[in-house]
PDB file of C-alpha atoms in Angstrom:
ATOM      1  CA  MET A   7      93.155 -74.415  37.019  1.00 58.00           C
ATOM      2  CA  ASN A   8      93.962 -71.820  34.341  1.00 76.00           C
ATOM      3  CA  TYR A   9      90.458 -70.392  34.639  1.00 80.00           C
ATOM      4  CA  LEU A  10      91.137 -69.637  38.292  1.00 85.00           C
ATOM      5  CA  TYR A  11      93.980 -67.339  37.213  1.00 83.00           C
ATOM      6  CA  ALA A  12      91.629 -65.529  34.835  1.00 82.00           C
ATOM      7  CA  ILE A  13      88.978 -65.075  37.531  1.00 86.00           C
ATOM      8  CA  ALA A  14      91.601 -63.964  40.056  1.00 86.00           C
ATOM      9  CA  PHE A  15      92.864 -61.398  37.547  1.00 86.00           C
ATOM     10  CA  ILE A  16      89.403 -59.974  36.912  1.00 86.00           C
ATOM     11  CA  VAL A  17      88.732 -59.654  40.648  1.00 89.00           C
ATOM     12  CA  LEU A  18      92.144 -58.496  41.882  1.00 91.00           C
ATOM     13  CA  ALA A  19      93.434 -56.351  38.990  1.00 89.00           C
ATOM     14  CA  PRO A  20      91.472 -53.181  39.857  1.00 91.00           C
ATOM     15  CA  PHE A  21      92.693 -53.248  43.454  1.00 94.00           C
ATOM     16  CA  VAL A  22      96.312 -54.067  42.638  1.00 94.00           C
ATOM     17  CA  GLY A  23      96.326 -51.520  39.799  1.00 93.00           C
ATOM     18  CA  GLY A  24      94.964 -48.817  42.093  1.00 94.00           C
ATOM     19  CA  LEU A  25      97.573 -49.564  44.733  1.00 96.00           C
ATOM     20  CA  ILE A  26     100.403 -49.569  42.198  1.00 96.00           C
ATOM     21  CA  ALA A  27      99.190 -46.240  40.776  1.00 95.00           C
ATOM     22  CA  GLY A  28      99.049 -44.769  44.296  1.00 95.00           C
ATOM     23  CA  ILE A  29     102.546 -45.995  45.125  1.00 96.00           C
ATOM     24  CA  ASP A  30     103.826 -44.626  41.802  1.00 96.00           C
ATOM     25  CA  ARG A  31     102.335 -41.195  42.487  1.00 95.00           C
ATOM     26  CA  ARG A  32     103.809 -41.201  45.973  1.00 95.00           C
ATOM     27  CA  ILE A  33     107.305 -42.160  44.763  1.00 95.00           C
ATOM     28  CA  THR A  34     107.152 -39.577  41.956  1.00 95.00           C
ATOM     29  CA  ALA A  35     106.246 -36.873  44.462  1.00 95.00           C
ATOM     30  CA  ARG A  36     109.083 -37.894  46.790  1.00 94.00           C
ATOM     31  CA  MET A  37     111.564 -37.751  43.911  1.00 95.00           C
ATOM     32  CA  GLN A  38     110.401 -34.180  43.239  1.00 95.00           C
ATOM     33  CA  GLY A  39     110.782 -33.202  46.888  1.00 94.00           C
ATOM     34  CA  ARG A  40     107.067 -33.193  47.699  1.00 94.00           C
ATOM     35  CA  VAL A  41     105.054 -35.237  50.191  1.00 92.00           C
ATOM     36  CA  GLY A  42     102.600 -36.521  47.617  1.00 91.00           C
ATOM     37  CA  PRO A  43      99.072 -37.900  47.846  1.00 94.00           C
ATOM     38  CA  PRO A  44      98.059 -40.847  50.027  1.00 95.00           C
ATOM     39  CA  VAL A  45      98.564 -44.303  48.529  1.00 95.00           C
ATOM     40  CA  LEU A  46      94.788 -44.824  48.348  1.00 96.00           C
ATOM     41  CA  GLN A  47      94.254 -41.602  46.353  1.00 96.00           C
ATOM     42  CA  PRO A  48      93.231 -43.419  43.109  1.00 95.00           C
ATOM     43  CA  PHE A  49      90.345 -45.035  45.004  1.00 96.00           C
ATOM     44  CA  TYR A  50      89.313 -41.659  46.448  1.00 96.00           C
ATOM     45  CA  ASP A  51      89.382 -40.209  42.924  1.00 95.00           C
ATOM     46  CA  LEU A  52      87.223 -43.051  41.628  1.00 93.00           C
ATOM     47  CA  GLY A  53      84.685 -42.516  44.404  1.00 94.00           C
ATOM     48  CA  LYS A  54      84.498 -38.811  43.587  1.00 95.00           C
ATOM     49  CA  LEU A  55      84.110 -39.575  39.867  1.00 90.00           C
ATOM     50  CA  LEU A  56      81.225 -41.958  40.510  1.00 91.00           C
ATOM     51  CA  GLU A  57      79.380 -39.256  42.488  1.00 93.00           C
ATOM     52  CA  LYS A  58      79.407 -36.823  39.561  1.00 91.00           C
ATOM     53  CA  GLU A  59      76.525 -36.340  37.169  1.00 87.00           C
ATOM     54  CA  HIS A  60      76.522 -38.764  34.240  1.00 80.00           C
ATOM     55  CA  VAL A  61      76.626 -36.780  30.980  1.00 78.00           C
ATOM     56  CA  VAL A  62      76.566 -38.528  27.623  1.00 75.00           C
ATOM     57  CA  VAL A  63      76.985 -36.542  24.420  1.00 76.00           C
ATOM     58  CA  ALA A  64      76.094 -39.386  22.061  1.00 77.00           C
ATOM     59  CA  LEU A  65      74.324 -42.618  23.006  1.00 82.00           C
ATOM     60  CA  SER A  66      76.783 -44.646  20.941  1.00 85.00           C
ATOM     61  CA  GLN A  67      79.555 -43.635  23.370  1.00 86.00           C
ATOM     62  CA  ASN A  68      78.070 -45.942  26.003  1.00 86.00           C
ATOM     63  CA  TYR A  69      78.316 -48.920  23.671  1.00 91.00           C
ATOM     64  CA  PHE A  70      81.876 -48.110  22.630  1.00 91.00           C
ATOM     65  CA  VAL A  71      83.046 -47.707  26.238  1.00 89.00           C
ATOM     66  CA  LEU A  72      81.273 -50.902  27.293  1.00 92.00           C
ATOM     67  CA  GLY A  73      82.861 -52.746  24.362  1.00 94.00           C
ATOM     68  CA  TYR A  74      86.257 -51.346  25.344  1.00 93.00           C
ATOM     69  CA  LEU A  75      85.851 -52.665  28.884  1.00 92.00           C
ATOM     70  CA  VAL A  76      84.531 -56.064  27.788  1.00 93.00           C
ATOM     71  CA  PHE A  77      87.292 -56.685  25.246  1.00 94.00           C
ATOM     72  CA  ASN A  78      90.011 -55.594  27.676  1.00 92.00           C
ATOM     73  CA  LEU A  79      88.681 -57.976  30.323  1.00 90.00           C
ATOM     74  CA  PHE A  80      88.303 -60.742  27.753  1.00 91.00           C
ATOM     75  CA  ALA A  81      91.844 -60.314  26.460  1.00 92.00           C
ATOM     76  CA  ALA A  82      93.400 -60.205  29.920  1.00 89.00           C
ATOM     77  CA  ALA A  83      91.383 -63.190  31.142  1.00 88.00           C
ATOM     78  CA  LEU A  84      92.333 -65.108  28.002  1.00 89.00           C
ATOM     79  CA  PHE A  85      95.996 -64.293  28.582  1.00 90.00           C
ATOM     80  CA  PHE A  86      95.957 -65.477  32.185  1.00 85.00           C
ATOM     81  CA  ALA A  87      93.976 -68.591  31.250  1.00 86.00           C
ATOM     82  CA  GLY A  88      96.782 -69.565  28.869  1.00 86.00           C
ATOM     83  CA  GLY A  89      94.923 -68.800  25.657  1.00 85.00           C
ATOM     84  CA  ASP A  90      96.244 -67.977  22.220  1.00 90.00           C
ATOM     85  CA  LEU A  91      98.546 -64.934  22.327  1.00 92.00           C
ATOM     86  CA  LEU A  92      97.527 -63.776  18.850  1.00 94.00           C
ATOM     87  CA  LEU A  93      93.867 -63.695  19.923  1.00 93.00           C
ATOM     88  CA  VAL A  94      94.870 -61.687  23.000  1.00 93.00           C
ATOM     89  CA  VAL A  95      96.634 -59.098  20.818  1.00 94.00           C
ATOM     90  CA  PHE A  96      93.633 -58.860  18.477  1.00 95.00           C
ATOM     91  CA  ALA A  97      91.235 -58.420  21.407  1.00 94.00           C
ATOM     92  CA  PHE A  98      93.372 -55.617  22.865  1.00 92.00           C
ATOM     93  CA  THR A  99      93.533 -53.987  19.431  1.00 93.00           C
ATOM     94  CA  LEU A 100      89.759 -54.182  19.035  1.00 93.00           C
ATOM     95  CA  ALA A 101      89.349 -52.654  22.492  1.00 93.00           C
ATOM     96  CA  ASP A 102      91.554 -49.714  21.508  1.00 91.00           C
ATOM     97  CA  VAL A 103      89.635 -49.248  18.254  1.00 91.00           C
ATOM     98  CA  LEU A 104      86.393 -49.065  20.251  1.00 92.00           C
ATOM     99  CA  LEU A 105      87.940 -46.458  22.564  1.00 88.00           C
ATOM    100  CA  VAL A 106      88.932 -44.313  19.579  1.00 90.00           C
ATOM    101  CA  LEU A 107      85.470 -44.681  18.025  1.00 90.00           C
ATOM    102  CA  GLY A 108      83.935 -43.592  21.322  1.00 87.00           C
ATOM    103  CA  ALA A 109      86.079 -40.463  21.278  1.00 85.00           C
ATOM    104  CA  TYR A 110      85.117 -39.721  17.675  1.00 87.00           C
ATOM    105  CA  ALA A 111      81.409 -40.115  18.564  1.00 85.00           C
ATOM    106  CA  ALA A 112      81.518 -36.952  20.679  1.00 82.00           C
ATOM    107  CA  THR A 113      81.315 -33.566  19.002  1.00 80.00           C
ATOM    108  CA  SER A 114      83.941 -31.938  21.216  1.00 80.00           C
ATOM    109  CA  PRO A 115      87.213 -30.896  19.568  1.00 82.00           C
ATOM    110  CA  TYR A 116      89.044 -32.147  22.671  1.00 85.00           C
ATOM    111  CA  SER A 117      87.714 -35.662  22.173  1.00 83.00           C
ATOM    112  CA  PHE A 118      88.897 -35.502  18.564  1.00 83.00           C
ATOM    113  CA  ILE A 119      92.393 -34.546  19.769  1.00 88.00           C
ATOM    114  CA  GLY A 120      92.326 -37.401  22.299  1.00 84.00           C
ATOM    115  CA  ALA A 121      91.284 -39.862  19.597  1.00 85.00           C
ATOM    116  CA  GLU A 122      94.111 -38.693  17.360  1.00 86.00           C
ATOM    117  CA  ARG A 123      96.596 -39.127  20.210  1.00 85.00           C
ATOM    118  CA  GLU A 124      95.347 -42.637  20.868  1.00 80.00           C
ATOM    119  CA  LEU A 125      95.741 -43.520  17.194  1.00 81.00           C
ATOM    120  CA  VAL A 126      99.331 -42.306  17.182  1.00 81.00           C
TER     121      VAL A 126
END
C-alpha cells in the first residue's frame, strides 16, 4: 500500500506543483494590485521551454542533471513509501550536490554564481 503513495506522488506531483505555482503567482499579483498570469502559466512556460533548441556546454551536465532528477524522485518516493527519513535526507543532499556540480561543469560565470548561491 505504501508503494501506491510513492507511485501516486511521482505521477501527480508535477501537475499539483504546477497548479500550486500558478495559484501562487496569481495571488502574488493580486496582492500587488495586478491581474496576474493565468493559473496554467507554469505549464505554458514548460511547453515553450521544451520547444527551444537544446544547448549543452559540457556533456557531463546531462549526467549531473539526470542524477539530480533521479535522486529527487527517489528521495520523494522513499519518503511517501514510509522509508527511512535519514536516507531521504541523504538522497536530497546528493541531488543538490549533483545540481551544484552541473552548474560548475559549465564555463559561464553566471553558472558559477548560481552554484555558489545554491551552496549557500
